[in-house]
PDB file of C-alpha atoms and ligand atoms in Angstrom:
ATOM      1  CA  MET A   1      -0.012  -0.009  -0.022  1.00  0.00           C
ATOM      2  CA  SER A   2       2.570   2.489   1.084  1.00  0.00           C
ATOM      3  CA  SER A   3       5.114   4.526  -0.778  1.00  0.00           C
ATOM      4  CA  VAL A   4       7.767   5.373   1.832  1.00  0.00           C
ATOM      5  CA  LYS A   5      10.469   7.334   0.069  1.00  0.00           C
ATOM      6  CA  VAL A   6      10.517   9.809   2.879  1.00  0.00           C
ATOM      7  CA  VAL A   7       9.626   9.090   6.562  1.00  0.00           C
ATOM      8  CA  ILE A   8       8.793  11.863   8.971  1.00  0.00           C
ATOM      9  CA  LYS A   9       8.124  10.905  12.539  1.00  0.00           C
ATOM     10  CA  PRO A  10       4.571  11.627  13.714  1.00  0.00           C
ATOM     11  CA  LYS A  11       4.134  14.382  16.284  1.00  0.00           C
ATOM     12  CA  VAL A  12       0.896  14.985  18.105  1.00  0.00           C
ATOM     13  CA  TRP A  13       1.143  18.829  18.466  1.00  0.00           C
ATOM     14  CA  PRO A  14       1.364  19.871  14.865  1.00  0.00           C
ATOM     15  CA  TRP A  15      -1.715  17.786  14.186  1.00  0.00           C
ATOM     16  CA  LEU A  16      -3.547  18.743  17.357  1.00  0.00           C
ATOM     17  CA  TRP A  17      -3.275  22.510  17.028  1.00  0.00           C
ATOM     18  CA  ARG A  18      -4.767  22.214  13.584  1.00  0.00           C
ATOM     19  CA  ALA A  19      -7.614  20.145  14.739  1.00  0.00           C
ATOM     20  CA  LEU A  20      -8.292  22.439  17.751  1.00  0.00           C
ATOM     21  CA  LEU A  21      -8.225  25.463  15.482  1.00  0.00           C
ATOM     22  CA  ASP A  22     -10.832  23.892  13.139  1.00  0.00           C
ATOM     23  CA  TRP A  23     -13.020  23.128  16.157  1.00  0.00           C
ATOM     24  CA  LEU A  24     -12.591  26.646  17.414  1.00  0.00           C
ATOM     25  CA  VAL A  25     -13.883  28.026  14.072  1.00  0.00           C
ATOM     26  CA  ILE A  26     -16.828  25.656  14.318  1.00  0.00           C
ATOM     27  CA  LEU A  27     -17.701  26.736  17.846  1.00  0.00           C
ATOM     28  CA  VAL A  28     -17.379  30.388  16.808  1.00  0.00           C
ATOM     29  CA  SER A  29     -19.841  29.749  13.924  1.00  0.00           C
ATOM     30  CA  PHE A  30     -22.333  28.138  16.186  1.00  0.00           C
ATOM     31  CA  TYR A  31     -22.018  31.015  18.622  1.00  0.00           C
ATOM     32  CA  ALA A  32     -22.499  33.501  15.814  1.00  0.00           C
ATOM     33  CA  PHE A  33     -25.921  32.066  14.996  1.00  0.00           C
ATOM     34  CA  TYR A  34     -26.794  31.809  18.685  1.00  0.00           C
ATOM     35  CA  ARG A  35     -25.981  35.452  19.182  1.00  0.00           C
ATOM     36  CA  TYR A  36     -27.439  36.697  15.881  1.00  0.00           C
ATOM     37  CA  PRO A  37     -30.220  34.166  14.906  1.00  0.00           C
ATOM     38  CA  HIS A  38     -30.803  35.484  11.420  1.00  0.00           C
ATOM     39  CA  PRO A  39     -31.170  33.317   8.192  1.00  0.00           C
ATOM     40  CA  ILE A  40     -28.147  35.039   6.619  1.00  0.00           C
ATOM     41  CA  VAL A  41     -26.019  34.223   9.676  1.00  0.00           C
ATOM     42  CA  PHE A  42     -27.272  30.665   9.486  1.00  0.00           C
ATOM     43  CA  ILE A  43     -26.165  30.239   5.880  1.00  0.00           C
ATOM     44  CA  ILE A  44     -22.738  31.805   6.512  1.00  0.00           C
ATOM     45  CA  SER A  45     -22.225  29.488   9.591  1.00  0.00           C
ATOM     46  CA  LEU A  46     -23.436  26.482   7.488  1.00  0.00           C
ATOM     47  CA  LEU A  47     -20.748  27.362   4.786  1.00  0.00           C
ATOM     48  CA  ILE A  48     -17.966  27.808   7.237  1.00  0.00           C
ATOM     49  CA  ILE A  49     -18.801  24.690   9.318  1.00  0.00           C
ATOM     50  CA  GLY A  50     -18.830  22.601   6.066  1.00  0.00           C
ATOM     51  CA  THR A  51     -15.339  23.738   5.192  1.00  0.00           C
ATOM     52  CA  ARG A  52     -14.036  22.904   8.682  1.00  0.00           C
ATOM     53  CA  GLN A  53     -15.821  19.493   8.696  1.00  0.00           C
ATOM     54  CA  HIS A  54     -13.898  18.793   5.493  1.00  0.00           C
ATOM     55  CA  ALA A  55     -10.660  20.054   7.118  1.00  0.00           C
ATOM     56  CA  LEU A  56     -11.311  17.690  10.030  1.00  0.00           C
ATOM     57  CA  SER A  57     -11.791  14.819   7.520  1.00  0.00           C
ATOM     58  CA  ILE A  58      -8.355  15.670   6.127  1.00  0.00           C
ATOM     59  CA  LEU A  59      -6.835  15.373   9.602  1.00  0.00           C
ATOM     60  CA  GLY A  60      -8.779  12.086  10.117  1.00  0.00           C
ATOM     61  CA  HIS A  61      -7.086  10.893   6.956  1.00  0.00           C
ATOM     62  CA  ASP A  62      -3.677  11.441   8.599  1.00  0.00           C
ATOM     63  CA  GLY A  63      -4.918   9.387  11.532  1.00  0.00           C
ATOM     64  CA  GLY A  64      -6.013   6.638   9.103  1.00  0.00           C
ATOM     65  CA  HIS A  65      -2.405   6.451   7.983  1.00  0.00           C
ATOM     66  CA  ARG A  66      -1.323   6.590  11.697  1.00  0.00           C
ATOM     67  CA  LEU A  67       0.563   9.794  11.173  1.00  0.00           C
ATOM     68  CA  ILE A  68      -0.606  11.500  14.407  1.00  0.00           C
ATOM     69  CA  SER A  69       1.310   9.388  16.905  1.00  0.00           C
ATOM     70  CA  ARG A  70       3.326   6.260  16.984  1.00  0.00           C
ATOM     71  CA  ASN A  71       1.117   5.215  19.915  1.00  0.00           C
ATOM     72  CA  ARG A  72      -1.696   3.453  18.154  1.00  0.00           C
ATOM     73  CA  PHE A  73      -4.293   4.136  20.941  1.00  0.00           C
ATOM     74  CA  ILE A  74      -3.516   7.835  20.997  1.00  0.00           C
ATOM     75  CA  ASN A  75      -3.429   8.047  17.208  1.00  0.00           C
ATOM     76  CA  ASP A  76      -6.796   6.296  16.732  1.00  0.00           C
ATOM     77  CA  ALA A  77      -8.482   8.141  19.678  1.00  0.00           C
ATOM     78  CA  LEU A  78      -7.474  11.613  18.329  1.00  0.00           C
ATOM     79  CA  ALA A  79      -8.381  10.676  14.727  1.00  0.00           C
ATOM     80  CA  GLY A  80     -11.735   9.361  15.830  1.00  0.00           C
ATOM     81  CA  VAL A  81     -12.780  11.866  18.522  1.00  0.00           C
ATOM     82  CA  LEU A  82     -11.598  15.044  16.787  1.00  0.00           C
ATOM     83  CA  GLY A  83     -11.599  13.988  13.103  1.00  0.00           C
ATOM     84  CA  LEU A  84     -13.870  11.224  11.745  1.00  0.00           C
ATOM     85  CA  TRP A  85     -16.379  10.155  14.381  1.00  0.00           C
ATOM     86  CA  PRO A  86     -18.137  13.449  14.555  1.00  0.00           C
ATOM     87  CA  LEU A  87     -18.756  13.153  10.788  1.00  0.00           C
ATOM     88  CA  GLY A  88     -20.187   9.691  11.436  1.00  0.00           C
ATOM     89  CA  THR A  89     -17.248   7.850   9.836  1.00  0.00           C
ATOM     90  CA  PRO A  90     -15.744   4.752  11.387  1.00  0.00           C
ATOM     91  CA  LEU A  91     -11.948   4.844  11.458  1.00  0.00           C
ATOM     92  CA  ASP A  92     -11.263   1.247  10.310  1.00  0.00           C
ATOM     93  CA  GLY A  93     -13.997   1.365   7.634  1.00  0.00           C
ATOM     94  CA  TYR A  94     -12.368   4.511   6.295  1.00  0.00           C
ATOM     95  CA  ARG A  95      -8.944   2.813   6.436  1.00  0.00           C
ATOM     96  CA  ARG A  96     -10.213  -0.155   4.372  1.00  0.00           C
ATOM     97  CA  PHE A  97     -11.672   2.137   1.790  1.00  0.00           C
ATOM     98  CA  HIS A  98      -8.664   4.445   1.567  1.00  0.00           C
ATOM     99  CA  PHE A  99      -5.874   1.872   1.656  1.00  0.00           C
ATOM    100  CA  MET A 100      -7.649   0.206  -1.282  1.00  0.00           C
ATOM    101  CA  HIS A 101      -7.456   3.516  -3.046  1.00  0.00           C
ATOM    102  CA  HIS A 102      -3.726   3.850  -2.360  1.00  0.00           C
ATOM    103  CA  ARG A 103      -2.984   0.225  -3.579  1.00  0.00           C
ATOM    104  CA  ASN A 104      -5.008   0.563  -6.732  1.00  0.00           C
ATOM    105  CA  VAL A 105      -4.978   4.232  -7.637  1.00  0.00           C
ATOM    106  CA  GLY A 106      -6.015   4.729 -11.278  1.00  0.00           C
ATOM    107  CA  THR A 107      -6.872   1.038 -11.856  1.00  0.00           C
ATOM    108  CA  PRO A 108     -10.389  -0.574 -12.109  1.00  0.00           C
ATOM    109  CA  ASP A 109      -9.980  -1.665  -8.453  1.00  0.00           C
ATOM    110  CA  ASP A 110      -9.617   1.911  -7.168  1.00  0.00           C
ATOM    111  CA  PRO A 111     -12.712   2.480  -4.960  1.00  0.00           C
ATOM    112  CA  GLU A 112     -12.609   6.200  -5.755  1.00  0.00           C
ATOM    113  CA  LEU A 113     -12.942   5.280  -9.424  1.00  0.00           C
ATOM    114  CA  ILE A 114     -15.841   3.002  -8.674  1.00  0.00           C
ATOM    115  CA  HIS A 115     -17.497   5.981  -6.902  1.00  0.00           C
ATOM    116  CA  LYS A 116     -16.670   8.284  -9.852  1.00  0.00           C
ATOM    117  CA  LYS A 117     -18.034   5.813 -12.396  1.00  0.00           C
ATOM    118  CA  LEU A 118     -21.349   5.576 -10.515  1.00  0.00           C
ATOM    119  CA  ILE A 119     -21.818   9.274 -10.656  1.00  0.00           C
ATOM    120  CA  PRO A 120     -21.720  11.028 -14.020  1.00  0.00           C
ATOM    121  CA  GLN A 121     -20.700  14.446 -12.538  1.00  0.00           C
ATOM    122  CA  TRP A 122     -17.021  13.305 -12.684  1.00  0.00           C
ATOM    123  CA  LYS A 123     -17.043  12.903 -16.460  1.00  0.00           C
ATOM    124  CA  LEU A 124     -14.724  15.183 -18.452  1.00  0.00           C
ATOM    125  CA  PRO A 125     -14.781  17.818 -19.787  1.00  0.00           C
ATOM    126  CA  PHE A 126     -14.837  19.934 -16.638  1.00  0.00           C
ATOM    127  CA  ARG A 127     -17.083  22.856 -17.437  1.00  0.00           C
ATOM    128  CA  SER A 128     -17.427  25.732 -15.005  1.00  0.00           C
ATOM    129  CA  LEU A 129     -21.180  25.849 -15.661  1.00  0.00           C
ATOM    130  CA  LYS A 130     -21.519  22.187 -14.882  1.00  0.00           C
ATOM    131  CA  VAL A 131     -19.472  22.589 -11.678  1.00  0.00           C
ATOM    132  CA  THR A 132     -21.416  25.697 -10.671  1.00  0.00           C
ATOM    133  CA  SER A 133     -24.730  23.929 -11.256  1.00  0.00           C
ATOM    134  CA  HIS A 134     -23.622  21.053  -8.988  1.00  0.00           C
ATOM    135  CA  LEU A 135     -22.577  23.428  -6.300  1.00  0.00           C
ATOM    136  CA  ILE A 136     -25.977  25.091  -6.417  1.00  0.00           C
ATOM    137  CA  MET A 137     -27.634  21.698  -6.382  1.00  0.00           C
ATOM    138  CA  ASP A 138     -25.624  20.706  -3.275  1.00  0.00           C
ATOM    139  CA  PHE A 139     -27.675  23.218  -1.330  1.00  0.00           C
ATOM    140  CA  ILE A 140     -31.041  21.880  -2.294  1.00  0.00           C
ATOM    141  CA  GLY A 141     -30.426  18.123  -1.616  1.00  0.00           C
ATOM    142  CA  GLY A 142     -28.088  17.274  -4.555  1.00  0.00           C
ATOM    143  CA  ALA A 143     -25.264  16.318  -2.078  1.00  0.00           C
ATOM    144  CA  VAL A 144     -27.320  13.779  -0.152  1.00  0.00           C
ATOM    145  CA  PRO A 145     -26.703  10.706  -2.493  1.00  0.00           C
ATOM    146  CA  HIS A 146     -22.928  11.541  -2.633  1.00  0.00           C
ATOM    147  CA  VAL A 147     -22.638  11.705   1.134  1.00  0.00           C
ATOM    148  CA  GLY A 148     -24.740   8.470   1.289  1.00  0.00           C
ATOM    149  CA  LEU A 149     -22.363   6.785  -1.069  1.00  0.00           C
ATOM    150  CA  ILE A 150     -19.399   7.844   1.003  1.00  0.00           C
ATOM    151  CA  ILE A 151     -21.188   6.447   4.143  1.00  0.00           C
ATOM    152  CA  TYR A 152     -21.730   3.157   2.199  1.00  0.00           C
ATOM    153  CA  LEU A 153     -18.132   2.869   0.955  1.00  0.00           C
ATOM    154  CA  THR A 154     -16.625   3.604   4.483  1.00  0.00           C
ATOM    155  CA  GLN A 155     -19.034   1.343   6.414  1.00  0.00           C
ATOM    156  CA  PRO A 156     -17.594  -0.240   9.554  1.00  0.00           C
ATOM    157  CA  VAL A 157     -15.487  -3.367   9.243  1.00  0.00           C
ATOM    158  CA  ALA A 158     -16.835  -4.764  12.638  1.00  0.00           C
ATOM    159  CA  PHE A 159     -19.330  -3.896  15.314  1.00  0.00           C
ATOM    160  CA  ARG A 160     -16.519  -2.402  17.424  1.00  0.00           C
ATOM    161  CA  ASP A 161     -15.813   0.001  14.554  1.00  0.00           C
ATOM    162  CA  THR A 162     -19.456   1.362  14.794  1.00  0.00           C
ATOM    163  CA  LEU A 163     -19.206   2.278  18.490  1.00  0.00           C
ATOM    164  CA  GLY A 164     -17.196   5.500  18.292  1.00  0.00           C
ATOM    165  CA  PRO A 165     -19.319   7.338  15.595  1.00  0.00           C
ATOM    166  CA  LEU A 166     -22.529   5.853  16.979  1.00  0.00           C
ATOM    167  CA  ILE A 167     -21.999   6.870  20.636  1.00  0.00           C
ATOM    168  CA  MET A 168     -20.667  10.247  19.744  1.00  0.00           C
ATOM    169  CA  ASN A 169     -23.444  11.190  17.265  1.00  0.00           C
ATOM    170  CA  LEU A 170     -26.226   9.677  19.400  1.00  0.00           C
ATOM    171  CA  SER A 171     -25.051  11.529  22.542  1.00  0.00           C
ATOM    172  CA  PHE A 172     -24.792  14.841  20.594  1.00  0.00           C
ATOM    173  CA  ILE A 173     -28.306  14.445  19.169  1.00  0.00           C
ATOM    174  CA  LEU A 174     -29.823  13.506  22.543  1.00  0.00           C
ATOM    175  CA  VAL A 175     -28.142  16.455  24.303  1.00  0.00           C
ATOM    176  CA  CYS A 176     -29.408  18.782  21.572  1.00  0.00           C
ATOM    177  CA  ILE A 177     -32.965  17.284  21.907  1.00  0.00           C
ATOM    178  CA  TYR A 178     -32.837  17.673  25.660  1.00  0.00           C
ATOM    179  CA  PHE A 179     -31.852  21.402  25.401  1.00  0.00           C
ATOM    180  CA  GLU A 180     -34.146  21.903  22.403  1.00  0.00           C
ATOM    181  CA  THR A 181     -31.212  23.387  20.437  1.00  0.00           C
ATOM    182  CA  TRP A 182     -32.450  22.152  17.112  1.00  0.00           C
ATOM    183  CA  TRP A 183     -30.480  24.807  15.349  1.00  0.00           C
ATOM    184  CA  ILE A 184     -27.185  23.081  16.339  1.00  0.00           C
ATOM    185  CA  LEU A 185     -28.400  19.837  14.807  1.00  0.00           C
ATOM    186  CA  ALA A 186     -29.545  21.756  11.690  1.00  0.00           C
ATOM    187  CA  LEU A 187     -26.199  23.493  11.334  1.00  0.00           C
ATOM    188  CA  TRP A 188     -24.054  20.486  11.910  1.00  0.00           C
ATOM    189  CA  TYR A 189     -25.842  17.895   9.896  1.00  0.00           C
ATOM    190  CA  GLY A 190     -27.168  20.366   7.439  1.00  0.00           C
ATOM    191  CA  ALA A 191     -23.480  21.288   6.662  1.00  0.00           C
ATOM    192  CA  ILE A 192     -22.498  17.549   6.284  1.00  0.00           C
ATOM    193  CA  PHE A 193     -25.200  17.249   3.553  1.00  0.00           C
ATOM    194  CA  THR A 194     -24.512  20.567   1.740  1.00  0.00           C
ATOM    195  CA  SER A 195     -21.346  22.562   2.197  1.00  0.00           C
ATOM    196  CA  PHE A 196     -19.092  19.677   3.284  1.00  0.00           C
ATOM    197  CA  TRP A 197     -19.657  17.816   0.094  1.00  0.00           C
ATOM    198  CA  ALA A 198     -19.379  21.009  -2.017  1.00  0.00           C
ATOM    199  CA  VAL A 199     -15.778  21.605  -0.871  1.00  0.00           C
ATOM    200  CA  PHE A 200     -14.992  17.871  -0.879  1.00  0.00           C
ATOM    201  CA  ARG A 201     -15.940  17.773  -4.573  1.00  0.00           C
ATOM    202  CA  MET A 202     -13.796  20.843  -5.398  1.00  0.00           C
ATOM    203  CA  ARG A 203     -10.765  19.022  -3.770  1.00  0.00           C
ATOM    204  CA  VAL A 204     -11.504  15.839  -5.545  1.00  0.00           C
ATOM    205  CA  TRP A 205     -11.341  17.540  -8.840  1.00  0.00           C
ATOM    206  CA  THR A 206      -7.732  18.490  -8.134  1.00  0.00           C
ATOM    207  CA  GLU A 207      -6.532  15.073  -7.225  1.00  0.00           C
ATOM    208  CA  HIS A 208      -6.871  12.197  -9.802  1.00  0.00           C
ATOM    209  CA  VAL A 209      -9.554  13.359 -12.197  1.00  0.00           C
ATOM    210  CA  GLY A 210      -8.211  13.302 -15.807  1.00  0.00           C
ATOM    211  CA  THR A 211      -5.077  11.412 -15.032  1.00  0.00           C
ATOM    212  CA  GLU A 212      -4.143   7.800 -13.955  1.00  0.00           C
ATOM    213  CA  ALA A 213      -1.697   9.358 -11.453  1.00  0.00           C
ATOM    214  CA  THR A 214      -2.080  12.369  -9.252  1.00  0.00           C
ATOM    215  CA  HIS A 215      -1.990  16.099 -10.294  1.00  0.00           C
ATOM    216  CA  ILE A 216       0.841  18.315  -8.933  1.00  0.00           C
ATOM    217  CA  ILE A 217      -0.926  21.530  -8.056  1.00  0.00           C
ATOM    218  CA  SER A 218      -0.274  24.717  -6.226  1.00  0.00           C
ATOM    219  CA  ALA A 219      -2.988  26.647  -4.544  1.00  0.00           C
ATOM    220  CA  THR A 220      -3.684  30.286  -3.481  1.00  0.00           C
ATOM    221  CA  TRP A 221      -4.295  31.169   0.145  1.00  0.00           C
ATOM    222  CA  TRP A 222      -8.047  31.260  -0.310  1.00  0.00           C
ATOM    223  CA  GLN A 223      -8.179  27.885  -2.117  1.00  0.00           C
ATOM    224  CA  LYS A 224      -6.160  26.382   0.766  1.00  0.00           C
ATOM    225  CA  LEU A 225      -8.598  28.048   3.271  1.00  0.00           C
ATOM    226  CA  ILE A 226     -11.788  26.897   1.609  1.00  0.00           C
ATOM    227  CA  PHE A 227     -11.275  23.462  -0.135  1.00  0.00           C
ATOM    228  CA  LEU A 228      -7.573  22.475   0.135  1.00  0.00           C
ATOM    229  CA  PRO A 229      -6.840  22.649   3.804  1.00  0.00           C
ATOM    230  CA  HIS A 230      -3.982  21.036   5.793  1.00  0.00           C
ATOM    231  CA  ASN A 231      -1.592  20.737   2.737  1.00  0.00           C
ATOM    232  CA  THR A 232      -4.068  18.510   0.814  1.00  0.00           C
ATOM    233  CA  TRP A 233      -2.994  20.357  -2.308  1.00  0.00           C
ATOM    234  CA  CYS A 234       0.188  18.261  -1.787  1.00  0.00           C
ATOM    235  CA  HIS A 235      -1.794  15.044  -2.709  1.00  0.00           C
ATOM    236  CA  HIS A 236       0.920  13.976  -5.202  1.00  0.00           C
ATOM    237  CA  GLU A 237       3.477  14.096  -2.377  1.00  0.00           C
ATOM    238  CA  HIS A 238       1.177  12.184  -0.135  1.00  0.00           C
ATOM    239  CA  HIS A 239       0.813   9.310  -2.617  1.00  0.00           C
ATOM    240  CA  GLU A 240       4.621   9.308  -3.126  1.00  0.00           C
ATOM    241  CA  ASN A 241       5.300   9.401   0.594  1.00  0.00           C
ATOM    242  CA  THR A 242       2.551   7.928   2.738  1.00  0.00           C
ATOM    243  CA  ALA A 243       4.691   8.071   5.903  1.00  0.00           C
ATOM    244  CA  VAL A 244       4.808  11.899   5.905  1.00  0.00           C
ATOM    245  CA  PRO A 245       2.186  13.795   8.125  1.00  0.00           C
ATOM    246  CA  CYS A 246       0.124  16.457   6.364  1.00  0.00           C
ATOM    247  CA  TRP A 247       1.893  19.340   8.133  1.00  0.00           C
ATOM    248  CA  ALA A 248       5.292  18.287   6.587  1.00  0.00           C
ATOM    249  CA  LEU A 249       4.077  17.488   2.988  1.00  0.00           C
ATOM    250  CA  ALA A 250       4.702  20.951   1.533  1.00  0.00           C
ATOM    251  CA  SER A 251       8.487  20.621   2.313  1.00  0.00           C
ATOM    252  CA  LEU A 252       8.593  17.762  -0.214  1.00  0.00           C
ATOM    253  CA  ARG A 253       7.259  19.866  -3.076  1.00  0.00           C
ATOM    254  CA  ASP A 254       9.290  20.572  -6.201  1.00  0.00           C
ATOM    255  CA  PRO A 255       7.886  23.900  -7.454  1.00  0.00           C
ATOM    256  CA  GLN A 256       9.218  23.202 -11.013  1.00  0.00           C
ATOM    257  CA  LYS A 257       6.597  20.577 -11.570  1.00  0.00           C
ATOM    258  CA  GLU A 258       3.479  22.231 -10.149  1.00  0.00           C
ATOM    259  CA  MET A 259       0.411  23.763 -11.959  1.00  0.00           C
ATOM    260  CA  ASP A 260      -2.002  26.191 -10.318  1.00  0.00           C
ATOM    261  CA  VAL A 261      -5.655  25.031  -9.691  1.00  0.00           C
ATOM    262  CA  ALA A 262      -6.999  27.493 -12.370  1.00  0.00           C
ATOM    263  CA  SER A 263      -4.651  26.053 -15.044  1.00  0.00           C
ATOM    264  CA  LEU A 264      -5.641  22.482 -14.033  1.00  0.00           C
ATOM    265  CA  PHE A 265      -9.310  23.250 -14.347  1.00  0.00           C
ATOM    266  CA  ARG A 266      -8.690  24.908 -17.643  1.00  0.00           C
ATOM    267  CA  LYS A 267      -6.854  21.773 -18.803  1.00  0.00           C
ATOM    268  CA  LEU A 268      -9.677  19.501 -17.657  1.00  0.00           C
ATOM    269  CA  SER A 269     -12.181  21.750 -19.442  1.00  0.00           C
ATOM    270  CA  GLN A 270     -10.449  20.821 -22.691  1.00  0.00           C
ATOM    271  CA  LYS A 271     -10.284  17.078 -22.108  1.00  0.00           C
ATOM    272  CA  HIS A 272     -12.795  14.959 -23.979  1.00  0.00           C
TER     273      HIS A 272
HETATM  274 ZN1   ZN B 301      -3.977   8.639   1.962  1.00  0.00          ZN
END
């Protein structure tokens, strides 16, 4: 599965401060709507929370590769509690799906390709009108089948694997019901089924679409902030060096080889 040209020792703190910062932004977004309960504030909070849920899934991905800590319990507990479980994703189910992708990238056994073949939206050419219409659709229910498919593909490998996401989400729901804070549930799960998928899709376009390998892209600060968080724009380096944590990936980049996101999208728009 692994490409291990470079190995960088996992460290908890570089991962943890990123996760805590994402959670802080989420909490501030919840507070903003609590303080100013207006539909526009709700929509802005929903958008921000979705981008941070996506960022947490990227950090969960590091945990899937055991790149948070060499202590397996600490690694898996942090990846689950702060990364994947709040999104309803079981860690081992995610690992099975994701390691299959690493082993088979670009081949018929690549589960990401299986996903892409099931859904016509990934077909080239990439047209800005097509992508814009998908982004709009995401906010009126269009993202639901995609998120459902991710849930199916990352389903738990054993009963034990269900416990973390199940207990965490059930407790969260019950506490919100008890305190009648429906708006918290609406923001959290509403974001998973709308803005989370919207930014997830934008990232996926930059990874393997239109190539059997991995694109080498650079990104602007706002692209990193919105849909390429935690050095996920270094996806090429990740595939080449799966033993390097996300916080160290940018140091492996050869700027001679990279292409900016806008140029990649232009290239994909010409591909037939
Ligand atoms: Zn990976």
